[in-house]
Short mmCIF file of C-alpha atoms and ligand atoms in Angstrom, two decimals:
data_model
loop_
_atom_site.label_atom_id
_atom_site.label_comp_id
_atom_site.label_asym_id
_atom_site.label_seq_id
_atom_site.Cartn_x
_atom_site.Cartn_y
_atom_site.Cartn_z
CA UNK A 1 25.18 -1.84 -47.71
CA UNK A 2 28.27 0.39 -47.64
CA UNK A 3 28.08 3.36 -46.01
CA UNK A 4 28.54 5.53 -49.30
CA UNK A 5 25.09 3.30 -51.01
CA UNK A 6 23.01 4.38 -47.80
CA UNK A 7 24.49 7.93 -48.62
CA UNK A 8 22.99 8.29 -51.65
CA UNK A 9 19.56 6.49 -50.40
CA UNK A 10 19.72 9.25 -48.04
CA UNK A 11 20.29 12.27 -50.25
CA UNK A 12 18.07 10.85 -52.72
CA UNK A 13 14.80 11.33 -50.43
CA UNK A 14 16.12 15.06 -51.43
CA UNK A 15 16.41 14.71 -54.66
CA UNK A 16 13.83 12.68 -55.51
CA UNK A 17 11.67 15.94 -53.76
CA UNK A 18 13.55 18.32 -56.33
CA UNK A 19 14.73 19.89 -53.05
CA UNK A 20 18.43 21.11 -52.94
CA UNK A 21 20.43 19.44 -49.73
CA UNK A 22 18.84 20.65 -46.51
CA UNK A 23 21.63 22.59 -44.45
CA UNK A 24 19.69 23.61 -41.27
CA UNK A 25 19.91 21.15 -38.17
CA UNK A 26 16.54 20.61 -38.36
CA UNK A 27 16.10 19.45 -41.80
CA UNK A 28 18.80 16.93 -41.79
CA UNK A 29 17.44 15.54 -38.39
CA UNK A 30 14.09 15.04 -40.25
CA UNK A 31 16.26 13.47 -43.29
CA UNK A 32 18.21 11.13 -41.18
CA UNK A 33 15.09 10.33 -39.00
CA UNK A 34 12.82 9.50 -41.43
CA UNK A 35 16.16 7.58 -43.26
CA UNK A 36 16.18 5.79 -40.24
CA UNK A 37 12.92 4.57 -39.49
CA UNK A 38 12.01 3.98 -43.25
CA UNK A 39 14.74 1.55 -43.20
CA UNK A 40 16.97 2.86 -45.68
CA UNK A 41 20.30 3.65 -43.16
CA UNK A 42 19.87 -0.40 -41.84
CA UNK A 43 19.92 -0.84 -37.57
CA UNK A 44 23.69 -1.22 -36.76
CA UNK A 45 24.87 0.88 -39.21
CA UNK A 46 27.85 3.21 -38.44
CA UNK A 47 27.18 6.83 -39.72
CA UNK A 48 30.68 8.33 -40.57
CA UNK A 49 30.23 12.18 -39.33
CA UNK A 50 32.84 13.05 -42.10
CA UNK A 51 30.60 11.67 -44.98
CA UNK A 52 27.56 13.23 -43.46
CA UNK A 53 29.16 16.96 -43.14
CA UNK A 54 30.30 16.41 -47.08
CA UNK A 55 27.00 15.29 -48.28
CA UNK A 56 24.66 17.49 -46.30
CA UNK A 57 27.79 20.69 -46.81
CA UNK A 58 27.76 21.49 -43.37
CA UNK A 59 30.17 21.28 -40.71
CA UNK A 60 30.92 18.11 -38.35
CA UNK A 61 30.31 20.26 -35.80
CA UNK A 62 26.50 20.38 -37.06
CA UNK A 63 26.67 16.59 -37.96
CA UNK A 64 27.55 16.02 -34.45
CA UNK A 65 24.58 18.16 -32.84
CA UNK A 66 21.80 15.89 -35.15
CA UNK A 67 23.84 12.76 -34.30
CA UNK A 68 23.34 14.03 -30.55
CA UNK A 69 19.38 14.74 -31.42
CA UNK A 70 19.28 11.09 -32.79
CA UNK A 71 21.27 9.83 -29.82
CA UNK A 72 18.47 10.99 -27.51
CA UNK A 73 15.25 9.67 -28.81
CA UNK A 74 17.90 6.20 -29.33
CA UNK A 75 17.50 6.35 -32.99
CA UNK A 76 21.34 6.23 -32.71
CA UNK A 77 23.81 4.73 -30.16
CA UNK A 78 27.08 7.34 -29.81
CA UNK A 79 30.02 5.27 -28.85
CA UNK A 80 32.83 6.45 -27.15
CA UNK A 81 35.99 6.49 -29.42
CA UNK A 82 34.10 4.46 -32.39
CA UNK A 83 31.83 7.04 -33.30
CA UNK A 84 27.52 6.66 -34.34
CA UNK A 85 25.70 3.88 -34.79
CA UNK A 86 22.47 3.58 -35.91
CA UNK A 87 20.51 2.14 -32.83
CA UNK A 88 20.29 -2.09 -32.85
CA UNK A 89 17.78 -2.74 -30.02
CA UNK A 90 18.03 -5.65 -27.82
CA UNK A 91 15.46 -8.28 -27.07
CA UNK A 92 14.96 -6.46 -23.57
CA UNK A 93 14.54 -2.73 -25.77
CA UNK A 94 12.36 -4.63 -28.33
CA UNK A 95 10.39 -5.55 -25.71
CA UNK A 96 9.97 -2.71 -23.56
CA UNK A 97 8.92 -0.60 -26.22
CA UNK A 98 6.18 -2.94 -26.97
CA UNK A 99 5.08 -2.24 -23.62
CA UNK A 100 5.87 1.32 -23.48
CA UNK A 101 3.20 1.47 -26.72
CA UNK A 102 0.62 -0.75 -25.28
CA UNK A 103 0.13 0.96 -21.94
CA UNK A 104 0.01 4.67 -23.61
CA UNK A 105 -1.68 3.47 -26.91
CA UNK A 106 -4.22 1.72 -25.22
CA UNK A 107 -4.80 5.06 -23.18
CA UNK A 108 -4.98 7.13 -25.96
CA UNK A 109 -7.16 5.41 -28.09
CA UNK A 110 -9.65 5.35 -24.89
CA UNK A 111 -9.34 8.84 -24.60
CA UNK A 112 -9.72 9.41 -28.62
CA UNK A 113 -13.22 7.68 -28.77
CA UNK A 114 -14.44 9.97 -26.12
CA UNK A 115 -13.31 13.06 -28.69
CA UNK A 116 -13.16 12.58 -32.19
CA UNK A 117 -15.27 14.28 -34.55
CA UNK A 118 -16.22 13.50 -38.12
CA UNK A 119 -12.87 15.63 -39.78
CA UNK A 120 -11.14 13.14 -37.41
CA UNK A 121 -12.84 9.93 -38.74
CA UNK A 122 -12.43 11.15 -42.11
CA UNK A 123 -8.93 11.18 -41.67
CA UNK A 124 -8.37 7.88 -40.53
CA UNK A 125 -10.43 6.43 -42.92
CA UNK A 126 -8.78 8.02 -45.73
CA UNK A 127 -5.41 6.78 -44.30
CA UNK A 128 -7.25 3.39 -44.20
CA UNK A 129 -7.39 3.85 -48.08
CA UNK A 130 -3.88 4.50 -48.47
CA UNK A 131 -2.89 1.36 -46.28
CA UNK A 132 -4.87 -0.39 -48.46
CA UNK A 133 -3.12 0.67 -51.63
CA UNK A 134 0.27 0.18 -49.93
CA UNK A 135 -0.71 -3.52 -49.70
CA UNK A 136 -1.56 -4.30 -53.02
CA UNK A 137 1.32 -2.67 -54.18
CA UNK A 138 3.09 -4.72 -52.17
CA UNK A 139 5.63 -1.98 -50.97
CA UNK A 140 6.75 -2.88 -47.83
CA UNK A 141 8.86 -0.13 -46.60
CA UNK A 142 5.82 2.39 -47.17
CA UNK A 143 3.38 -0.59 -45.70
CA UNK A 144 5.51 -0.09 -42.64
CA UNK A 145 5.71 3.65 -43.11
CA UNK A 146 1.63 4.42 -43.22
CA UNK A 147 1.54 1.67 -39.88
CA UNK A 148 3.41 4.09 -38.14
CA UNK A 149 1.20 7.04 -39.20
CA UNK A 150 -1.87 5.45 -38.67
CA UNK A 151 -1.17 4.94 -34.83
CA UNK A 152 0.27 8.78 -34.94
CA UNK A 153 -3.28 9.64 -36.29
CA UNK A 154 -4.72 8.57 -33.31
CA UNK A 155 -2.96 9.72 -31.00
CA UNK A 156 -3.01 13.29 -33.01
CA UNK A 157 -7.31 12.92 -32.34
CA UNK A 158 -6.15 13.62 -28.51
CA UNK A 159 -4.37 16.90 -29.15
CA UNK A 160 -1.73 16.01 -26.92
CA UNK A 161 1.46 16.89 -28.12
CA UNK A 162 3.87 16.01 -25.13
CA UNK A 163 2.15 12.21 -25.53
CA UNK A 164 2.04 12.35 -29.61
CA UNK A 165 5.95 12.82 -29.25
CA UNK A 166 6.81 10.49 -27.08
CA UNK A 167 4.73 7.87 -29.60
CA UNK A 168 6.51 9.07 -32.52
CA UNK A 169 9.40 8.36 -30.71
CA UNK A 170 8.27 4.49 -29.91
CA UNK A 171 7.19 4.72 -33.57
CA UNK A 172 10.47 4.93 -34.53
CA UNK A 173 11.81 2.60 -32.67
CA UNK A 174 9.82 0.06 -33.04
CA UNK A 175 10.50 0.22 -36.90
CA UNK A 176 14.25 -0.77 -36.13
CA UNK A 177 12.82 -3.69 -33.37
CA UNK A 178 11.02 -4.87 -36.51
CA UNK A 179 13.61 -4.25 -39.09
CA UNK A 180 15.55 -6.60 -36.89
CA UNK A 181 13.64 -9.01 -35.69
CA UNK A 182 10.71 -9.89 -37.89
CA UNK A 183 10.42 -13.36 -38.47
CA UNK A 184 10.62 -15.28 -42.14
CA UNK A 185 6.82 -15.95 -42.80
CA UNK A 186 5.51 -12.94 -40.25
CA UNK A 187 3.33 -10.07 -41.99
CA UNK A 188 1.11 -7.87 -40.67
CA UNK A 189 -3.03 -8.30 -41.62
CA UNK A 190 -2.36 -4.77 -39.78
CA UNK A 191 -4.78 -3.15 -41.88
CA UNK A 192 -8.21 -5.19 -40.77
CA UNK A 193 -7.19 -4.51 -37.35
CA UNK A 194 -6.35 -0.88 -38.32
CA UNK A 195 -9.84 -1.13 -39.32
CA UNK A 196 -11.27 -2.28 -36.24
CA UNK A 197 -10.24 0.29 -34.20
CA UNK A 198 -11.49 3.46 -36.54
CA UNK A 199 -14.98 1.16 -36.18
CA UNK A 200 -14.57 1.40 -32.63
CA UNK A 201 -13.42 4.97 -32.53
CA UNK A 202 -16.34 5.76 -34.73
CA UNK A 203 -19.07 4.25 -32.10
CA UNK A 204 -17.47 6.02 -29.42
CA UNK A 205 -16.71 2.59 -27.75
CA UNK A 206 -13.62 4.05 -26.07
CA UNK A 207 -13.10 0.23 -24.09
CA UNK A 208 -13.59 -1.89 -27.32
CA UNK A 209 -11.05 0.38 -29.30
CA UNK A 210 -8.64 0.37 -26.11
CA UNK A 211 -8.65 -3.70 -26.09
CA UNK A 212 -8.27 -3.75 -29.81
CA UNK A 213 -5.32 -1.59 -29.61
CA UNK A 214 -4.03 -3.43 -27.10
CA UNK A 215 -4.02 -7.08 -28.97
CA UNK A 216 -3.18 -5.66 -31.65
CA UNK A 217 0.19 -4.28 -30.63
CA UNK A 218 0.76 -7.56 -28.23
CA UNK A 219 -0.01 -9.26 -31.59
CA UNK A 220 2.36 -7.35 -33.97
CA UNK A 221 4.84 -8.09 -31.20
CA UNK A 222 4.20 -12.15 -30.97
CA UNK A 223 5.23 -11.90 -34.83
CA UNK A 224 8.28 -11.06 -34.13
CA UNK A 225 11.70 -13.25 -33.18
CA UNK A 226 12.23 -12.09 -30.07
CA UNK A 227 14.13 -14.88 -28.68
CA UNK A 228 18.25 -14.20 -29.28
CA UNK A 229 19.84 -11.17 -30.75
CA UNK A 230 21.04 -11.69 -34.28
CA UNK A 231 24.49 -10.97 -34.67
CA UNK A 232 24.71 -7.01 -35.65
CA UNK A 233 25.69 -6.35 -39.58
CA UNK A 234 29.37 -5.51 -39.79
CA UNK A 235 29.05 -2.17 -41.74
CA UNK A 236 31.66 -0.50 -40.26
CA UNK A 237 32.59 1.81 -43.47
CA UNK A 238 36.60 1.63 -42.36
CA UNK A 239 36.31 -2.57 -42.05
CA UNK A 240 34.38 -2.67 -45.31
CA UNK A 241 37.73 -0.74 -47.42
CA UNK A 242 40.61 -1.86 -44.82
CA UNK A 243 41.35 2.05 -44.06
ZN1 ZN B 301 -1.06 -0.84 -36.28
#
């Protein structure tokens, strides 16, 4: 994909909304993030500050402060004298974010059964619904989308925003470990475990829903390749025209 293609996929979440281009810092971060872990700006991509400031019609100077955002929560890798990548995690990143989720998923989830009330039940089971639709539409970047959400849901039944960050955060991330590193033949059956765990929640069985959690993140993670690093995509936009 050339840099100009993911351009358009990215200003066409905008359009698509019947929104004009988003000019403050915070709505292109939320364009570019969501761009990002939806998949549609690919892991190893470079992100060309110049194109940015045209298509957004702001300065570089702005580009440069949501590139910096990015950069923090590793959504993108800033090299020095090549410019922004979007982030390619290694097998040792891939890994340790798996971690990262299992240790303060499992926690959450514990701590979720112990306060959720019906309006929280009701949530996740309508999201449930949605999953569900997802799959038999067989749309696999929203699949992956409404995975993320669902374990944001959770987490949300806690009312803890400092820990719901840092999971959206891992959320992310983990959408570029996958994007990278999903076997051929691996899917998720995400959705009957998704299931599980609401069950769980809904019992109050705060230990049941914290081991489900648990295998089933240590599960989504044995799907994946995580043996070698695939070589990163050469999009470099200048490569790709010889300028
Ligand atoms: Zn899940």
């Amino acid at each position: 994909m050339t840099a100009m293609i993911a351009a358009d996929a990215l200003i066409g979440a905008n359009r698509a909304a019947k929104d004009p281009a988003p000019t403050s810092e915070e709505a292109i971060y939320q364009v570019m993030h969501a761009a990002i872990a939806e998949r549609r700006l690919p892991a190893g991509m470079r992100l060309v500050e110049d194109q940015l400031a045209r298509l957004f019609c702001v300065s570089r100077a702005r580009i440069r402060a949501v590139l910096q955002s990015l950069a923090r929560e590793r959504m993108v890798t800033l090299q020095k004298n090549r410019g922004a990548f979007v982030s390619y995690p290694s097998v040792a990143e891939a890994r340790e974010v798996f971690q990262a989720r299992r240790v303060i998923e499992s926690a959450l989830v514990r701590e979720a059964a112990r306060m959720v009330q019906p309006a929280g039940l009701d949530r996740l089971r309508a999201h449930l619904e949605r999953e569900k639709a997802a799959v038999l539409q067989q749309d696999r970047r929203i699949e992956i989308k409404l995975s993320g959400e669902f374990h944001l849901l959770v987490a949300e039944l806690v009312g803890n925003a400092t820990l719901s960050g840092y999971l959206a955060e891992l959320i992310a991330r983990s959408s570029l470990v996958i994007a990278i590193y999903e076997g051929a033949g691996a899917h998720d059956c995400w959705q009957t475990e998704h299931h599980r765990i609401v069950d769980a929640l809904a019992a109050g069985d705060g230990e049941t829903a914290a081991n489900l959690m648990e295998s089933h993140l240590a599960e989504a993670e044995s799907r994946l390749a995580l043996t070698s690093e695939p070589a990163a995509p050469k999009l470099d936009f200048e490569a790709i025209f010889g300028v």
